[in-house]
Short mmCIF file of C-alpha atoms in Angstrom, two decimals:
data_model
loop_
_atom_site.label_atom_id
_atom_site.label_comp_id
_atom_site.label_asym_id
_atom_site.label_seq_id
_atom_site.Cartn_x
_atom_site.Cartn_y
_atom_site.Cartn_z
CA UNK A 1 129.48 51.80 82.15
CA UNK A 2 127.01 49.89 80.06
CA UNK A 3 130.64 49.05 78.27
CA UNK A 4 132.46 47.63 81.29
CA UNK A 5 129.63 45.62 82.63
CA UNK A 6 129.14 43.75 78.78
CA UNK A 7 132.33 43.43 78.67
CA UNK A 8 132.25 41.18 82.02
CA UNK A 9 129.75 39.50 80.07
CA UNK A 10 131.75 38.73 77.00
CA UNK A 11 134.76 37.72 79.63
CA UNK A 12 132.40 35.12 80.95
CA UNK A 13 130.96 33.79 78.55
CA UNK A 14 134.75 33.35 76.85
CA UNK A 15 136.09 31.52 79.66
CA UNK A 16 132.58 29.13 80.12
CA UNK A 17 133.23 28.45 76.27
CA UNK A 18 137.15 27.61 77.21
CA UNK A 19 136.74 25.97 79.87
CA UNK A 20 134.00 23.82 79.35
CA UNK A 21 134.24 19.80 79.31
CA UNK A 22 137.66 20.70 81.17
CA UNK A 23 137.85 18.90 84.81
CA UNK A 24 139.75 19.25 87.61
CA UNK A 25 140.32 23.02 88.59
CA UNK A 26 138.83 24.28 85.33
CA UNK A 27 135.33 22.93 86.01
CA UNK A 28 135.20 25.45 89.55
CA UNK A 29 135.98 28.05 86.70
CA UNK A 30 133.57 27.17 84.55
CA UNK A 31 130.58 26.87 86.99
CA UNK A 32 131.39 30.51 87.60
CA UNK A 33 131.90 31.60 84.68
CA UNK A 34 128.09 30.09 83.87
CA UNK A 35 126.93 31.67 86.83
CA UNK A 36 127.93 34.98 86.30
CA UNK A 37 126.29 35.12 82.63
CA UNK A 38 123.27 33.73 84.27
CA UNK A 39 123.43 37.02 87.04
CA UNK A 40 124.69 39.30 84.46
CA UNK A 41 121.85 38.11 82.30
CA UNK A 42 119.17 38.66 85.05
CA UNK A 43 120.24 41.94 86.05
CA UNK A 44 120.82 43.22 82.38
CA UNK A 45 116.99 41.90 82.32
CA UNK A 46 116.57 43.65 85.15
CA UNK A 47 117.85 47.22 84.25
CA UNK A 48 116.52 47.54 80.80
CA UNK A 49 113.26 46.56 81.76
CA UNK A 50 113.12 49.83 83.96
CA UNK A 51 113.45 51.77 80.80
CA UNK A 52 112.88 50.12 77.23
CA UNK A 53 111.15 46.56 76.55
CA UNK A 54 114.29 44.34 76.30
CA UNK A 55 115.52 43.44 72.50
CA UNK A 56 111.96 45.36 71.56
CA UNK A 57 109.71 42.25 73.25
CA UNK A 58 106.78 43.35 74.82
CA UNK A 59 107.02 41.35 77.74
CA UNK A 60 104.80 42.39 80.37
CA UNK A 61 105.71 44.62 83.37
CA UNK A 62 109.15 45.93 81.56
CA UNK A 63 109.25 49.42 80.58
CA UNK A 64 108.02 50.37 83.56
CA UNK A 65 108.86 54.03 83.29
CA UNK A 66 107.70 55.12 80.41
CA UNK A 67 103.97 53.23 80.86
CA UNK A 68 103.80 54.26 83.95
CA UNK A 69 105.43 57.07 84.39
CA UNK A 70 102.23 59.16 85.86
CA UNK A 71 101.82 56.88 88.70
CA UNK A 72 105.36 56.65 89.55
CA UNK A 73 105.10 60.84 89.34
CA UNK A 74 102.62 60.58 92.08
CA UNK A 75 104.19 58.12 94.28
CA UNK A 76 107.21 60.62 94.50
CA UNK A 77 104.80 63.39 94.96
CA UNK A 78 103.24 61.87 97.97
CA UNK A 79 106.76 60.45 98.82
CA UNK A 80 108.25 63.84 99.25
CA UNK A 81 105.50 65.03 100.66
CA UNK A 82 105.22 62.80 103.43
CA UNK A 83 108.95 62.66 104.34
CA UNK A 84 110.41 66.05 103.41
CA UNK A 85 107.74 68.91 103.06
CA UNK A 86 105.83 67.86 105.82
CA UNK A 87 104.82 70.51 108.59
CA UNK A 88 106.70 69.10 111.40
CA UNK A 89 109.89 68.13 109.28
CA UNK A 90 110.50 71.67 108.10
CA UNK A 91 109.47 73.58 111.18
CA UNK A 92 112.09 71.42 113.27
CA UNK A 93 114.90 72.15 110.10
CA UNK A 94 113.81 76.27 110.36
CA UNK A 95 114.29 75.72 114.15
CA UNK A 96 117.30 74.16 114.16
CA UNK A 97 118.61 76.54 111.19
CA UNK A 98 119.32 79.71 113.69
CA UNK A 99 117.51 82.36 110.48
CA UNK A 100 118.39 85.23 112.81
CA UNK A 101 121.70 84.76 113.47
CA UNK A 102 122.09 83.83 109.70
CA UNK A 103 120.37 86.71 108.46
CA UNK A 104 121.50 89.13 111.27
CA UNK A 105 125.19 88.31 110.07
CA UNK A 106 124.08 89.36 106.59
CA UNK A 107 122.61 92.35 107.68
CA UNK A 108 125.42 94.00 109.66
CA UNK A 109 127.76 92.59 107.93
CA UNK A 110 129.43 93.73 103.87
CA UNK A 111 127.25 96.38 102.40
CA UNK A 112 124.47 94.39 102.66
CA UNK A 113 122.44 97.38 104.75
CA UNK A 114 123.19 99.83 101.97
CA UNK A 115 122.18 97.58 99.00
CA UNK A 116 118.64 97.21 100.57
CA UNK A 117 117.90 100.81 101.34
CA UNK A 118 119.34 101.70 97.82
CA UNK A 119 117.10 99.05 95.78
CA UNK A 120 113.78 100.35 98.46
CA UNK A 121 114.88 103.92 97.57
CA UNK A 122 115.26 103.09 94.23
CA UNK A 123 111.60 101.15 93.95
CA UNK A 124 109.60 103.74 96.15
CA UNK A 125 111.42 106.55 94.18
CA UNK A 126 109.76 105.39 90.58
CA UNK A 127 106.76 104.48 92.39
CA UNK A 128 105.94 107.89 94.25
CA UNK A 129 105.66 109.70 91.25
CA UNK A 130 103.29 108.22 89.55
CA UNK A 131 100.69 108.64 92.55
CA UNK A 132 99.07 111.60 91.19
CA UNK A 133 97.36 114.11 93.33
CA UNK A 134 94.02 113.22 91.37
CA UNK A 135 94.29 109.97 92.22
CA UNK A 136 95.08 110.48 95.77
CA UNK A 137 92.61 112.99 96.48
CA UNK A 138 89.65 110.56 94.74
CA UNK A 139 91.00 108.24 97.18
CA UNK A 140 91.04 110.57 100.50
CA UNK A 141 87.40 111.59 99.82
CA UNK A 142 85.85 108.56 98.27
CA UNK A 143 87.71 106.04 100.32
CA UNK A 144 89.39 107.03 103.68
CA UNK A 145 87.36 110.01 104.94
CA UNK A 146 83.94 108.20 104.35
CA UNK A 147 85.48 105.09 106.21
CA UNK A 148 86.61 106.97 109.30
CA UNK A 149 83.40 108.67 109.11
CA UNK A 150 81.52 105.59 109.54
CA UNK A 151 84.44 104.02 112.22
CA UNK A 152 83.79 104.49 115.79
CA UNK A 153 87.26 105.89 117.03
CA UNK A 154 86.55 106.63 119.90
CA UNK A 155 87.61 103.34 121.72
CA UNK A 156 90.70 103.41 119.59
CA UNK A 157 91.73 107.02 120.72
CA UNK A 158 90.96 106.09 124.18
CA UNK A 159 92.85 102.87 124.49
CA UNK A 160 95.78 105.03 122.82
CA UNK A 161 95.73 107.80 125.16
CA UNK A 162 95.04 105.01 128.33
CA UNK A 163 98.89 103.37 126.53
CA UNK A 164 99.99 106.73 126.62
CA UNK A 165 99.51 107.76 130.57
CA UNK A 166 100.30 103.92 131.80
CA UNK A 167 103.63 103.81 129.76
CA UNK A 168 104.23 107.61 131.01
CA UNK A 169 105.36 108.47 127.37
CA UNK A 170 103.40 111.73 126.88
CA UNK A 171 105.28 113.07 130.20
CA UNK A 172 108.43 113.86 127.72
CA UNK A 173 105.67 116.18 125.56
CA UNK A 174 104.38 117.47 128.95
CA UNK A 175 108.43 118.21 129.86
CA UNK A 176 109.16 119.70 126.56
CA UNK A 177 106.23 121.93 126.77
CA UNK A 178 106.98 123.01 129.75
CA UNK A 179 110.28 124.42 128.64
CA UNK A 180 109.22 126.14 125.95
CA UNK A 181 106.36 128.16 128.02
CA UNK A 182 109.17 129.11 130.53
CA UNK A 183 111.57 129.86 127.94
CA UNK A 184 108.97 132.14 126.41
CA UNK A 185 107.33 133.84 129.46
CA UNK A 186 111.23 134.54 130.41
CA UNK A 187 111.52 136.79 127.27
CA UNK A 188 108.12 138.06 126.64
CA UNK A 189 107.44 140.18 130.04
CA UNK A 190 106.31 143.11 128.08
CA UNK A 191 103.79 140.94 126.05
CA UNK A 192 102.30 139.95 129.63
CA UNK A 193 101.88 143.85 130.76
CA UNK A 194 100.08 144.72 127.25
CA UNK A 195 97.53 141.70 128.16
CA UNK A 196 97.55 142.22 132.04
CA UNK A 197 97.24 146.08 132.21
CA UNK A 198 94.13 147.25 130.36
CA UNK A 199 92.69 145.00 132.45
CA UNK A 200 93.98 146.90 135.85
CA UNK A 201 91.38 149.27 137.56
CA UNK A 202 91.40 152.60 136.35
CA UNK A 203 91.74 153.99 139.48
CA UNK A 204 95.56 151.92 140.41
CA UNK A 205 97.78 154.07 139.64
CA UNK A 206 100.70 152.87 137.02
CA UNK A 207 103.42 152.05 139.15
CA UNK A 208 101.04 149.50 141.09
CA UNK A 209 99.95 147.79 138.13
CA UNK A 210 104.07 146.97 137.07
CA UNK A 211 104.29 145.73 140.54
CA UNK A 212 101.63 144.09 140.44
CA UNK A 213 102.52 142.46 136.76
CA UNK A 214 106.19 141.84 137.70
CA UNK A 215 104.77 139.62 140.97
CA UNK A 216 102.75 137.81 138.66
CA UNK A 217 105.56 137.54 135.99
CA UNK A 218 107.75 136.03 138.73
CA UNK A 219 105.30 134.02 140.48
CA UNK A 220 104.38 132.23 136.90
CA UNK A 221 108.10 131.47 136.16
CA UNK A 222 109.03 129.99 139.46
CA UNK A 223 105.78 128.29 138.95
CA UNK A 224 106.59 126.83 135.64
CA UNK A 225 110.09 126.12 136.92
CA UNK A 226 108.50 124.08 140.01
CA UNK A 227 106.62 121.66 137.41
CA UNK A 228 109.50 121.64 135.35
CA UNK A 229 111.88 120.75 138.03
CA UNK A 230 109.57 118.47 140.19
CA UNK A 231 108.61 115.27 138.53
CA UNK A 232 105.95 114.72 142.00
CA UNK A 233 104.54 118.11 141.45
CA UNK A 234 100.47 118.26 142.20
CA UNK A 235 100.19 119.83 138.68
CA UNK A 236 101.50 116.92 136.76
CA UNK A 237 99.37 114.58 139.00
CA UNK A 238 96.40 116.48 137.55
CA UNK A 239 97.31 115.75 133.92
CA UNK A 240 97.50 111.95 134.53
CA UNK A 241 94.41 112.12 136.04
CA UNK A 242 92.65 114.32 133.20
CA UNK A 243 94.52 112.48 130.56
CA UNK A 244 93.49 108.67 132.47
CA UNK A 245 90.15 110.23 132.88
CA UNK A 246 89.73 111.00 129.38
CA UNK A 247 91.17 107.74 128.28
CA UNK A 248 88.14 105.89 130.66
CA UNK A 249 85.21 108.56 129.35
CA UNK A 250 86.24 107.93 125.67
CA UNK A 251 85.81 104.29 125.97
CA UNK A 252 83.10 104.18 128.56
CA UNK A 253 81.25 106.82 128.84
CA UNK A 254 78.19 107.23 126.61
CA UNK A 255 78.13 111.14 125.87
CA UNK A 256 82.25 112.00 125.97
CA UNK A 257 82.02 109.36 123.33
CA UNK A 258 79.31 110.90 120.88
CA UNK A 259 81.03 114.15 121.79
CA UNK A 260 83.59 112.91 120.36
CA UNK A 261 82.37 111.10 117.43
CA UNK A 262 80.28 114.10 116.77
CA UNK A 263 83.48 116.65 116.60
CA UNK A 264 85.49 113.53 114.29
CA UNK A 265 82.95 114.04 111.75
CA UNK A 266 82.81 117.44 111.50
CA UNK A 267 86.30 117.58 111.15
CA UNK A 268 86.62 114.97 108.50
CA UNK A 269 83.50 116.06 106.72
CA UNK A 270 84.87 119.64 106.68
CA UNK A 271 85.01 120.81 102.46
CA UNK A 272 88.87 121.58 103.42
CA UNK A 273 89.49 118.65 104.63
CA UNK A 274 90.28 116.49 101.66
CA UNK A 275 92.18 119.27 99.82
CA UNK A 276 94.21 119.69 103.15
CA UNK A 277 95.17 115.81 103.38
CA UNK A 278 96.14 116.17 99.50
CA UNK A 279 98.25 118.77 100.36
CA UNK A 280 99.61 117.13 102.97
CA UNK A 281 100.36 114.30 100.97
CA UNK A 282 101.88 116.33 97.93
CA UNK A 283 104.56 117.97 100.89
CA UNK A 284 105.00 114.46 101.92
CA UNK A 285 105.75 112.59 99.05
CA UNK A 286 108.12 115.75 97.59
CA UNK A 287 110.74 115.42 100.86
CA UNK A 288 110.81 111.18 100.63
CA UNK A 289 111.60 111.92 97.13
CA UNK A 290 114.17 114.49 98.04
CA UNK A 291 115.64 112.21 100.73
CA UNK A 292 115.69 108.53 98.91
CA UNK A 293 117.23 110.21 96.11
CA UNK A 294 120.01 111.73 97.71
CA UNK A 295 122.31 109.04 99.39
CA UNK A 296 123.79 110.85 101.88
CA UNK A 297 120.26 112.29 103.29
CA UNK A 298 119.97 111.60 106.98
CA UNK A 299 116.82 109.61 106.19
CA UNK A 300 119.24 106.83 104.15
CA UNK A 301 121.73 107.01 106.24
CA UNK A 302 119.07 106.61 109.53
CA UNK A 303 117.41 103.82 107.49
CA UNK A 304 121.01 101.95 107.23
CA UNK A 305 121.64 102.07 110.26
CA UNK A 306 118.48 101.04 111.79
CA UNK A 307 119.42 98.05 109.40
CA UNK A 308 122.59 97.36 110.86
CA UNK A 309 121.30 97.45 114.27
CA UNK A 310 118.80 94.97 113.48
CA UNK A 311 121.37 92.91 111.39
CA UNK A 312 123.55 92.87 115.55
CA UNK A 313 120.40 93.00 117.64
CA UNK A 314 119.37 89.27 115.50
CA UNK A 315 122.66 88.02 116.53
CA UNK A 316 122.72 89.35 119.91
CA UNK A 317 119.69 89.34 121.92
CA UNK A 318 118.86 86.10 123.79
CA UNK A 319 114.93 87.17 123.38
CA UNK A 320 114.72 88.59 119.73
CA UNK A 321 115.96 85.80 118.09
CA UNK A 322 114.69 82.85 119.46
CA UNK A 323 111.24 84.80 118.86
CA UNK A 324 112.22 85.40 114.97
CA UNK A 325 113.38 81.36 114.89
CA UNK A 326 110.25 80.71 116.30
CA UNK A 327 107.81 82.84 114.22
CA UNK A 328 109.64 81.75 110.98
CA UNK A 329 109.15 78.12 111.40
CA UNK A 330 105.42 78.82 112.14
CA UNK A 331 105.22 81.25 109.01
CA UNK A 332 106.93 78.12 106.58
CA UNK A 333 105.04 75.59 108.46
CA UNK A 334 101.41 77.54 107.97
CA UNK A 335 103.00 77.86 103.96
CA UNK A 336 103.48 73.93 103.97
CA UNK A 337 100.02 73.09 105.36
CA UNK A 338 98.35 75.19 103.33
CA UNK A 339 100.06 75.32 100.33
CA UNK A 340 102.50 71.62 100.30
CA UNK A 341 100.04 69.65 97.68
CA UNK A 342 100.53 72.59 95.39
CA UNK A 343 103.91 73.13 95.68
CA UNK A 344 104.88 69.53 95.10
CA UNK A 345 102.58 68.75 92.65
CA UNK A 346 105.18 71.01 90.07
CA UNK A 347 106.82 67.18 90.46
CA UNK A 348 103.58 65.16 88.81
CA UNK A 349 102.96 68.07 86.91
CA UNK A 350 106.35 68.56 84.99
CA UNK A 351 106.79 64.62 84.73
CA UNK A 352 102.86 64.39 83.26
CA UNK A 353 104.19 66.77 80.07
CA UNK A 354 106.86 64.36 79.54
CA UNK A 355 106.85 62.16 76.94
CA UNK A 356 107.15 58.56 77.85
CA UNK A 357 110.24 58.06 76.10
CA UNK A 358 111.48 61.34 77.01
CA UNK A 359 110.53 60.50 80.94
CA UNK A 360 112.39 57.43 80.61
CA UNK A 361 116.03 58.74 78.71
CA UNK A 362 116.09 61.58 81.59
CA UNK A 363 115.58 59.47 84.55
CA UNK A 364 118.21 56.92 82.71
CA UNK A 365 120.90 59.83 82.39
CA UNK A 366 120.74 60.29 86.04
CA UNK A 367 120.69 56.99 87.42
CA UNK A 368 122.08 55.02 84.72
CA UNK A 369 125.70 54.93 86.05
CA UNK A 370 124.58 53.59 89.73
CA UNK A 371 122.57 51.07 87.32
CA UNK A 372 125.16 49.65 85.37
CA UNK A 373 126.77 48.86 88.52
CA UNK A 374 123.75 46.42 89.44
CA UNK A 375 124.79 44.49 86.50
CA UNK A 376 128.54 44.49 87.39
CA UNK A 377 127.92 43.67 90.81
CA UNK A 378 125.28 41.01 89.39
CA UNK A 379 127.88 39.10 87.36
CA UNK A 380 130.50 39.45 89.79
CA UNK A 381 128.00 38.20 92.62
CA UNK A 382 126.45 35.04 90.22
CA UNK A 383 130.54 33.79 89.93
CA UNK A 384 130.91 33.82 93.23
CA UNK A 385 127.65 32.02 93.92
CA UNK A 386 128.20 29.90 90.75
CA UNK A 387 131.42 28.29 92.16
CA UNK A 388 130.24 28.30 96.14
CA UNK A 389 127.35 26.02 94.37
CA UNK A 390 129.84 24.25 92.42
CA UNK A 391 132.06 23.32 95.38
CA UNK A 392 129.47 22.01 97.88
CA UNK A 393 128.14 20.31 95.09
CA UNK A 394 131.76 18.39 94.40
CA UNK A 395 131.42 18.05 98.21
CA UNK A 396 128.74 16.22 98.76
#
């Protein structure tokens, strides 16, 4: 490019030397050919006083990048910082990007799903290991037992258990428990007589006392059944009201709650304790290793899915992912307030460690091209000028 545009040079200056003294049509031709070595001039000027002094004179205010290369760093800095990372610029692009809907695609889509429960396996498998029971039990007992020792839990457990009765969820346990004590007292009659009948008078004779033991076998099955079967029954009114109860005295009320407090640190402060958490832990850790490792174990193949289901759910649900699109562009925009002037500053930073020279010969690779058009267009321009001059001048 810097070819083709001296070249147009050379051209004009040739036909201003051919045509010059010449009158008639040639003089229009050679006021532009003088005018466009005057604009090709200027603009030559113009372009290589961005980057090097021009023919090595130090005129002032020409190699303007490489003396001032710092400040022209920071004027981008702020530049970009202002127009393109500022809060309000990217919040409104991660709003208008639809991230859930892009990354729920991903998700459900491919083998995306079982790429990112293979590299998690993969990661917590080589980290579980080296967890050591030493260090774990050093941490139970000089970390987490002293802290929930010192905690006040019982507000926690009673705003839990107060969750639990108003969402209704522990009435599945109450269900479940239900069948199992009439699935049990169906099949262990003769455990009820060997409780029940040393405790008959020793004057009833035997035959009363199996009466008396199959009435109350049958009475406490249909009565088991009757809770089972009756979600209104009077008996699983009483357990919301114990359990709501409960839930109000453990947040309220001064003695439940140092009752309570009382039996959490005798519990925790138990000399079992600590190995019994360890141990818990060891069990722990050996079936996640056992499952992660194994790809077909339900736990990786429950994981993928619940993947997957996110990956449809993102694209799907009218509520989920406006509220992902939403919390994203707060999350970025709380990033770019906080941490903008140090992530753009890798601009003034990179450019400082530049040499001058080296500044100016990389900027000048880039933009050089679009530059050596100014000069083209500059000595194309300063012909036409040169003969529009030349003709109102003839003109008048």
């Amino acid at each position: 490019m810097r070819s083709v545009a001296l070249a147009l040079l050379v051209l004009a200056a040739v036909i201003y030397v051919v045509t010059l003294h010449h009158g008639g049509g040639w003089g229009y031709l050679n006021a532009a050919a003088e005018a466009a070595m005057v604009g090709a001039l200027a603009d030559w000027f113009a372009v290589t006083a961005l980057f090097r002094h021009p023919l090595g004179l130090p005129i002032p205010h020409t190699a303007i990048v490489p003396t001032r290369k710092d400040s022209l760093a920071e004027s981008l800095e702020q530049f970009v910082t202002e127009n393109f990372l500022s809060e309000e610029v990217v919040a409104e692009k991660m709003r208008t990007a639809e991230v859930s809907r892009r990354a729920g695609e991903w998700l459900a889509g491919g083998n995306h799903a079982e790429r990112i429960v293979a590299e998690g396996a993969r990661t917590i498998g080589a980290a579980l290991p080296r967890l050591g029971d030493d260090d774990v039990a050093a941490f139970v007992r000089g970390s987490l037992l002293p802290r929930f020792v010192r905690e006040p839990l019982s507000p926690i457990v009673g705003h839990f258990v107060q969750s639990v009765v108003e969402d209704g969820a522990h009435h599945s346990l109450f269900d479940l428990l239900l069948v199992e004590a009439y699935d049990w007292l169906a099949v262990n009659r003769d455990l009820l007589a060997d409780v029940l009948g040393p405790r008959a008078p020793r004057w009833s004779p035997q035959w009363v006392d199996r009466l008396v033991i199959d009435r109350i076998h049958r009475e406490a099955l249909s009565w088991l059944a009757d809770v089972r079967d009756n979600q209104s029954h009077a008996a699983r009114r009483a357990v919301d009201r114990l359990l709501s109860q409960l839930a109000f005295d453990l947040q309220h009320d001064p003695a439940t709650m140092e009752r309570f407090e009382a039996w959490k640190a005798r519990m925790l402060t138990h000399p079992d304790m600590g190995s019994s958490l360890t141990a818990v832990w060891d069990a722990v850790r050996t079936a996640l290793i056992d499952s992660i490792n194994d790809p077909d174990s339900s736990l990786r193949v429950r994981a993928t899915k619940a993947i997957q289901d996110l990956g449809h759910r993102l694209q799907n649900d009218d509520t989920l992912g406006p509220k992902v699109d939403a919390r994203a562009a707060e999350a970025v925009g709380y990033v770019i307030r906080t941490y903008g002037r140090e992530i753009v500053s890798v601009i003034s930073d990179t450019i400082e460690r530049w040499d001058g020279r080296e500044a100016a010969a990389r900027i000048e690779l880039h933009v050089g091209r679009d530059l050596q058009f100014i000069r083209i267009n500059g000595t194309v321009v300063g012909a036409l000028v040169g003969l529009l001059i030349h003709t109102l001048s003839q003109l008048l």
